GROMACS .gro file of N, CA and C in nm:
model
  339
    1MET      N    1   1.076  -4.299   1.034
    1MET     CA    2   0.982  -4.285   1.103
    1MET      C    3   0.995  -4.377   1.212
    2ALA      N    4   0.945  -4.394   1.336
    2ALA     CA    5   0.969  -4.484   1.415
    2ALA      C    6   0.796  -4.538   1.454
    3GLU      N    7   0.790  -4.646   1.480
    3GLU     CA    8   0.662  -4.717   1.498
    3GLU      C    9   0.543  -4.601   1.565
    4TYR      N   10   0.434  -4.623   1.563
    4TYR     CA   11   0.355  -4.522   1.624
    4TYR      C   12   0.336  -4.570   1.783
    5LEU      N   13   0.368  -4.476   1.878
    5LEU     CA   14   0.309  -4.479   1.998
    5LEU      C   15   0.179  -4.441   2.013
    6GLY      N   16   0.066  -4.523   2.135
    6GLY     CA   17  -0.007  -4.479   2.180
    6GLY      C   18  -0.003  -4.368   2.332
    7ALA      N   19  -0.105  -4.283   2.342
    7ALA     CA   20  -0.127  -4.200   2.441
    7ALA      C   21  -0.050  -4.245   2.556
    8LEU      N   22  -0.108  -4.386   2.597
    8LEU     CA   23  -0.030  -4.435   2.702
    8LEU      C   24   0.125  -4.481   2.708
    9GLU      N   25   0.156  -4.523   2.600
    9GLU     CA   26   0.297  -4.575   2.566
    9GLU      C   27   0.391  -4.373   2.600
   10GLN      N   28   0.335  -4.315   2.523
   10GLN     CA   29   0.390  -4.154   2.520
   10GLN      C   30   0.444  -4.115   2.679
   11ALA      N   31   0.294  -4.133   2.746
   11ALA     CA   32   0.301  -4.084   2.904
   11ALA      C   33   0.371  -4.166   2.978
   12VAL      N   34   0.393  -4.290   2.936
   12VAL     CA   35   0.513  -4.406   3.038
   12VAL      C   36   0.633  -4.343   3.000
   13LEU      N   37   0.673  -4.338   2.858
   13LEU     CA   38   0.810  -4.295   2.811
   13LEU      C   39   0.864  -4.137   2.880
   14LEU      N   40   0.765  -4.071   2.891
   14LEU     CA   41   0.781  -3.946   2.924
   14LEU      C   42   0.782  -3.913   3.088
   15ALA      N   43   0.715  -3.994   3.155
   15ALA     CA   44   0.757  -4.048   3.290
   15ALA      C   45   0.890  -4.066   3.311
   16LEU      N   46   0.937  -4.149   3.221
   16LEU     CA   47   1.075  -4.202   3.257
   16LEU      C   48   1.204  -4.070   3.203
   17LEU      N   49   1.122  -3.979   3.134
   17LEU     CA   50   1.226  -3.881   3.102
   17LEU      C   51   1.219  -3.788   3.215
   18ARG      N   52   1.147  -3.799   3.349
   18ARG     CA   53   1.161  -3.703   3.424
   18ARG      C   54   1.301  -3.693   3.483
   19PRO      N   55   1.341  -3.550   3.538
   19PRO     CA   56   1.453  -3.547   3.604
   19PRO      C   57   1.475  -3.630   3.742
   20ARG      N   58   1.595  -3.690   3.742
   20ARG     CA   59   1.608  -3.766   3.886
   20ARG      C   60   1.562  -3.722   3.999
   21THR      N   61   1.511  -3.630   4.014
   21THR     CA   62   1.466  -3.579   4.142
   21THR      C   63   1.320  -3.609   4.175
   22GLU      N   64   1.245  -3.617   4.048
   22GLU     CA   65   1.147  -3.662   4.021
   22GLU      C   66   1.116  -3.786   4.056
   23LEU      N   67   1.166  -3.858   3.946
   23LEU     CA   68   1.176  -3.991   3.907
   23LEU      C   69   1.303  -4.087   3.897
   24GLY      N   70   1.349  -4.050   3.815
   24GLY     CA   71   1.507  -4.116   3.792
   24GLY      C   72   1.526  -4.233   3.836
   25LYS      N   73   1.615  -4.281   3.926
   25LYS     CA   74   1.645  -4.393   3.970
   25LYS      C   75   1.536  -4.477   4.016
   26GLU      N   76   1.456  -4.403   4.056
   26GLU     CA   77   1.329  -4.498   4.123
   26GLU      C   78   1.191  -4.517   4.055
   27ALA      N   79   1.277  -4.512   3.913
   27ALA     CA   80   1.163  -4.561   3.807
   27ALA      C   81   1.120  -4.730   3.796
   28TYR      N   82   1.070  -4.749   3.866
   28TYR     CA   83   0.982  -4.872   3.880
   28TYR      C   84   0.837  -4.876   3.890
   29GLY      N   85   0.761  -4.927   3.845
   29GLY     CA   86   0.663  -5.005   3.812
   29GLY      C   87   0.550  -4.895   3.876
   30ARG      N   88   0.521  -4.898   4.002
   30ARG     CA   89   0.477  -4.804   4.100
   30ARG      C   90   0.447  -4.656   4.068
   31ALA      N   91   0.613  -4.633   4.064
   31ALA     CA   92   0.666  -4.505   4.030
   31ALA      C   93   0.598  -4.438   3.947
   32ILE      N   94   0.603  -4.507   3.834
   32ILE     CA   95   0.586  -4.489   3.716
   32ILE      C   96   0.430  -4.446   3.700
   33LEU      N   97   0.360  -4.540   3.762
   33LEU     CA   98   0.221  -4.529   3.773
   33LEU      C   99   0.171  -4.405   3.805
   34LYS      N  100   0.196  -4.360   3.929
   34LYS     CA  101   0.164  -4.260   3.998
   34LYS      C  102   0.206  -4.167   3.931
   35GLU      N  103   0.322  -4.120   3.868
   35GLU     CA  104   0.357  -4.005   3.779
   35GLU      C  105   0.294  -3.993   3.659
   36VAL      N  106   0.225  -4.101   3.597
   36VAL     CA  107   0.123  -4.087   3.478
   36VAL      C  108  -0.014  -4.037   3.533
   37GLU      N  109  -0.031  -4.089   3.631
   37GLU     CA  110  -0.153  -4.022   3.701
   37GLU      C  111  -0.182  -3.909   3.717
   38SER      N  112  -0.042  -3.848   3.790
   38SER     CA  113  -0.061  -3.726   3.829
   38SER      C  114  -0.067  -3.661   3.682
   39ARG      N  115   0.015  -3.665   3.590
   39ARG     CA  116   0.040  -3.574   3.464
   39ARG      C  117  -0.079  -3.604   3.381
   40LEU      N  118  -0.146  -3.715   3.380
   40LEU     CA  119  -0.307  -3.710   3.298
   40LEU      C  120  -0.406  -3.672   3.404
   41HIS      N  121  -0.386  -3.655   3.532
   41HIS     CA  122  -0.507  -3.601   3.602
   41HIS      C  123  -0.637  -3.727   3.591
   42ARG      N  124  -0.572  -3.851   3.612
   42ARG     CA  125  -0.699  -3.920   3.595
   42ARG      C  126  -0.631  -4.060   3.641
   43ASP      N  127  -0.725  -4.172   3.694
   43ASP     CA  128  -0.674  -4.301   3.720
   43ASP      C  129  -0.662  -4.408   3.593
   44VAL      N  130  -0.531  -4.457   3.612
   44VAL     CA  131  -0.489  -4.549   3.528
   44VAL      C  132  -0.444  -4.686   3.577
   45SER      N  133  -0.512  -4.780   3.533
   45SER     CA  134  -0.485  -4.930   3.596
   45SER      C  135  -0.356  -4.975   3.614
   46ALA      N  136  -0.292  -5.022   3.733
   46ALA     CA  137  -0.188  -5.108   3.720
   46ALA      C  138  -0.132  -5.180   3.611
   47GLY      N  139  -0.215  -5.245   3.590
   47GLY     CA  140  -0.202  -5.342   3.485
   47GLY      C  141  -0.203  -5.320   3.354
   48ALA      N  142  -0.244  -5.191   3.319
   48ALA     CA  143  -0.213  -5.102   3.186
   48ALA      C  144  -0.072  -5.063   3.178
   49VAL      N  145  -0.030  -4.992   3.288
   49VAL     CA  146   0.108  -4.945   3.276
   49VAL      C  147   0.220  -5.069   3.288
   50TYR      N  148   0.162  -5.184   3.360
   50TYR     CA  149   0.263  -5.273   3.319
   50TYR      C  150   0.263  -5.354   3.189
   51ALA      N  151   0.158  -5.376   3.149
   51ALA     CA  152   0.138  -5.436   3.012
   51ALA      C  153   0.211  -5.318   2.908
   52THR      N  154   0.211  -5.198   2.932
   52THR     CA  155   0.252  -5.111   2.854
   52THR      C  156   0.398  -5.114   2.863
   53LEU      N  157   0.481  -5.107   3.001
   53LEU     CA  158   0.611  -5.115   2.988
   53LEU      C  159   0.649  -5.243   2.902
   54ASP      N  160   0.635  -5.336   2.951
   54ASP     CA  161   0.634  -5.487   2.887
   54ASP      C  162   0.636  -5.458   2.709
   55ARG      N  163   0.548  -5.421   2.707
   55ARG     CA  164   0.522  -5.378   2.537
   55ARG      C  165   0.660  -5.274   2.453
   56LEU      N  166   0.679  -5.166   2.564
   56LEU     CA  167   0.778  -5.116   2.497
   56LEU      C  168   0.908  -5.173   2.535
   57GLU      N  169   0.955  -5.266   2.625
   57GLU     CA  170   1.043  -5.295   2.661
   57GLU      C  171   1.063  -5.388   2.539
   58GLY      N  172   0.941  -5.496   2.498
   58GLY     CA  173   0.961  -5.560   2.355
   58GLY      C  174   1.007  -5.494   2.235
   59LYS      N  175   0.955  -5.367   2.230
   59LYS     CA  176   1.015  -5.285   2.112
   59LYS      C  177   1.132  -5.246   2.140
   60GLY      N  178   1.237  -5.200   2.214
   60GLY     CA  179   1.340  -5.190   2.253
   60GLY      C  180   1.334  -5.041   2.287
   61PHE      N  181   1.225  -4.975   2.327
   61PHE     CA  182   1.223  -4.835   2.348
   61PHE      C  183   1.247  -4.855   2.492
   62VAL      N  184   1.224  -4.927   2.584
   62VAL     CA  185   1.323  -4.902   2.749
   62VAL      C  186   1.378  -5.052   2.771
   63SER      N  187   1.458  -5.053   2.870
   63SER     CA  188   1.522  -5.140   2.925
   63SER      C  189   1.489  -5.192   3.064
   64SER      N  190   1.510  -5.298   3.156
   64SER     CA  191   1.469  -5.293   3.283
   64SER      C  192   1.618  -5.380   3.379
   65ARG      N  193   1.563  -5.405   3.480
   65ARG     CA  194   1.669  -5.441   3.566
   65ARG      C  195   1.599  -5.450   3.693
   66LEU      N  196   1.622  -5.562   3.753
   66LEU     CA  197   1.601  -5.598   3.900
   66LEU      C  198   1.661  -5.556   3.991
   67GLY      N  199   1.614  -5.466   4.062
   67GLY     CA  200   1.680  -5.396   4.194
   67GLY      C  201   1.702  -5.493   4.292
   68PRO      N  202   1.747  -5.470   4.431
   68PRO     CA  203   1.775  -5.535   4.510
   68PRO      C  204   1.620  -5.571   4.604
   69GLY      N  205   1.604  -5.681   4.673
   69GLY     CA  206   1.509  -5.717   4.757
   69GLY      C  207   1.521  -5.641   4.853
   70THR      N  208   1.391  -5.590   4.921
   70THR     CA  209   1.349  -5.495   5.034
   70THR      C  210   1.273  -5.586   5.153
   71PRO      N  211   1.288  -5.541   5.262
   71PRO     CA  212   1.225  -5.620   5.383
   71PRO      C  213   1.084  -5.550   5.340
   72VAL      N  214   1.076  -5.450   5.301
   72VAL     CA  215   0.879  -5.397   5.285
   72VAL      C  216   0.794  -5.489   5.194
   73ARG      N  217   0.918  -5.548   5.102
   73ARG     CA  218   0.810  -5.617   4.963
   73ARG      C  219   0.884  -5.773   5.004
   74GLY      N  220   0.892  -5.817   5.142
   74GLY     CA  221   0.899  -5.942   5.162
   74GLY      C  222   1.030  -6.044   5.079
   75GLY      N  223   1.150  -5.953   5.054
   75GLY     CA  224   1.286  -5.976   5.002
   75GLY      C  225   1.254  -5.994   4.853
   76ARG      N  226   1.080  -5.940   4.800
   76ARG     CA  227   1.136  -5.940   4.663
   76ARG      C  228   1.144  -5.811   4.570
   77PRO      N  229   1.235  -5.823   4.454
   77PRO     CA  230   1.316  -5.694   4.399
   77PRO      C  231   1.220  -5.619   4.339
   78LYS      N  232   1.255  -5.521   4.312
   78LYS     CA  233   1.166  -5.392   4.230
   78LYS      C  234   1.246  -5.416   4.087
   79ARG      N  235   1.146  -5.423   3.972
   79ARG     CA  236   1.191  -5.393   3.826
   79ARG      C  237   1.226  -5.256   3.815
   80HIS      N  238   1.342  -5.177   3.761
   80HIS     CA  239   1.354  -5.066   3.727
   80HIS      C  240   1.387  -5.034   3.595
   81TYR      N  241   1.312  -4.942   3.527
   81TYR     CA  242   1.329  -4.912   3.372
   81TYR      C  243   1.391  -4.776   3.353
   82THR      N  244   1.466  -4.814   3.207
   82THR     CA  245   1.517  -4.697   3.177
   82THR      C  246   1.482  -4.678   3.031
   83ILE      N  247   1.457  -4.557   2.990
   83ILE     CA  248   1.423  -4.529   2.845
   83ILE      C  249   1.559  -4.553   2.780
   84GLN      N  250   1.553  -4.591   2.651
   84GLN     CA  251   1.650  -4.642   2.552
   84GLN      C  252   1.672  -4.543   2.439
   85PRO      N  253   1.757  -4.501   2.378
   85PRO     CA  254   1.782  -4.418   2.261
   85PRO      C  255   1.656  -4.426   2.174
   86ASP      N  256   1.601  -4.559   2.132
   86ASP     CA  257   1.500  -4.559   2.032
   86ASP      C  258   1.380  -4.517   2.091
   87GLY      N  259   1.336  -4.516   2.229
   87GLY     CA  260   1.220  -4.462   2.252
   87GLY      C  261   1.257  -4.314   2.266
   88ILE      N  262   1.335  -4.249   2.286
   88ILE     CA  263   1.352  -4.101   2.277
   88ILE      C  264   1.276  -4.056   2.114
   89ARG      N  265   1.389  -4.171   2.026
   89ARG     CA  266   1.368  -4.119   1.920
   89ARG      C  267   1.191  -4.147   1.867
   90ALA      N  268   1.150  -4.227   1.879
   90ALA     CA  269   0.988  -4.237   1.907
   90ALA      C  270   0.888  -4.122   1.954
   91LEU      N  271   0.961  -4.087   2.076
   91LEU     CA  272   0.886  -3.962   2.133
   91LEU      C  273   0.905  -3.846   2.037
   92ASN      N  274   1.000  -3.828   1.990
   92ASN     CA  275   1.022  -3.717   1.879
   92ASN      C  276   0.931  -3.738   1.749
   93ASP      N  277   0.958  -3.845   1.716
   93ASP     CA  278   0.870  -3.891   1.621
   93ASP      C  279   0.716  -3.853   1.655
   94ALA      N  280   0.655  -3.898   1.744
   94ALA     CA  281   0.512  -3.874   1.793
   94ALA      C  282   0.461  -3.708   1.828
   95LYS      N  283   0.577  -3.661   1.883
   95LYS     CA  284   0.576  -3.540   1.877
   95LYS      C  285   0.549  -3.440   1.755
   96THR      N  286   0.638  -3.473   1.647
   96THR     CA  287   0.624  -3.439   1.533
   96THR      C  288   0.491  -3.448   1.441
   97ALA      N  289   0.449  -3.585   1.475
   97ALA     CA  290   0.352  -3.592   1.437
   97ALA      C  291   0.248  -3.511   1.468
   98ILE      N  292   0.225  -3.490   1.619
   98ILE     CA  293   0.103  -3.423   1.657
   98ILE      C  294   0.129  -3.275   1.628
   99ASP      N  295   0.258  -3.223   1.610
   99ASP     CA  296   0.255  -3.107   1.566
   99ASP      C  297   0.183  -3.032   1.460
  100ARG      N  298   0.259  -3.141   1.314
  100ARG     CA  299   0.196  -3.125   1.230
  100ARG      C  300   0.010  -3.125   1.196
  101LEU      N  301  -0.058  -3.196   1.296
  101LEU     CA  302  -0.175  -3.229   1.291
  101LEU      C  303  -0.218  -3.116   1.366
  102TRP      N  304  -0.160  -3.042   1.461
  102TRP     CA  305  -0.209  -2.868   1.525
  102TRP      C  306  -0.180  -2.755   1.430
  103ALA      N  307  -0.092  -2.808   1.349
  103ALA     CA  308  -0.045  -2.684   1.245
  103ALA      C  309  -0.161  -2.611   1.197
  104GLY      N  310  -0.126  -2.478   1.204
  104GLY     CA  311  -0.277  -2.404   1.193
  104GLY      C  312  -0.360  -2.369   1.255
  105LEU      N  313  -0.369  -2.470   1.356
  105LEU     CA  314  -0.510  -2.441   1.439
  105LEU      C  315  -0.469  -2.377   1.579
  106ARG      N  316  -0.526  -2.314   1.661
  106ARG     CA  317  -0.497  -2.236   1.761
  106ARG      C  318  -0.561  -2.323   1.892
  107ALA      N  319  -0.512  -2.324   1.997
  107ALA     CA  320  -0.565  -2.425   2.119
  107ALA      C  321  -0.564  -2.274   2.216
  108PRO      N  322  -0.662  -2.331   2.311
  108PRO     CA  323  -0.799  -2.429   2.310
  108PRO      C  324  -0.854  -2.435   2.177
  109LEU      N  325  -0.911  -2.516   2.136
  109LEU     CA  326  -1.045  -2.492   1.999
  109LEU      C  327  -1.151  -2.437   2.090
  110LYS      N  328  -1.236  -2.386   1.981
  110LYS     CA  329  -1.349  -2.299   2.003
  110LYS      C  330  -1.449  -2.352   1.922
  111GLY      N  331  -1.605  -2.332   1.949
  111GLY     CA  332  -1.664  -2.371   1.842
  111GLY      C  333  -1.781  -2.463   1.932
  112SER      N  334  -1.892  -2.472   1.802
  112SER     CA  335  -1.984  -2.574   1.899
  112SER      C  336  -1.944  -2.737   1.845
  113VAL      N  337  -1.974  -2.811   1.974
  113VAL     CA  338  -1.963  -2.965   1.946
  113VAL      C  339  -2.079  -3.052   1.862
   0.00000   0.00000   0.00000
């Protein structure tokens, strides 16, 4: 079983798996942030996403490369991210664990709080 993934780590990795038409080649920090916020329906700090990307890269779950500089960014390059096979395995393990936790329960949950 792979290392435990937190919710934000899962959200970032899943954003990297979106079809090319949605994120694909443009999988750089700001685009990933927007995708995660869109899917979670909440604001997420850019710092949290960048820290998560660094952590995931350290674990070998993603890789990154610098793209060419652009005039809009004052010549500074964008860092593009790609999910790695270990990241996909970690997501599959996380999904399996969640499915086991939910086994036998129906969603949405009902009852008193």
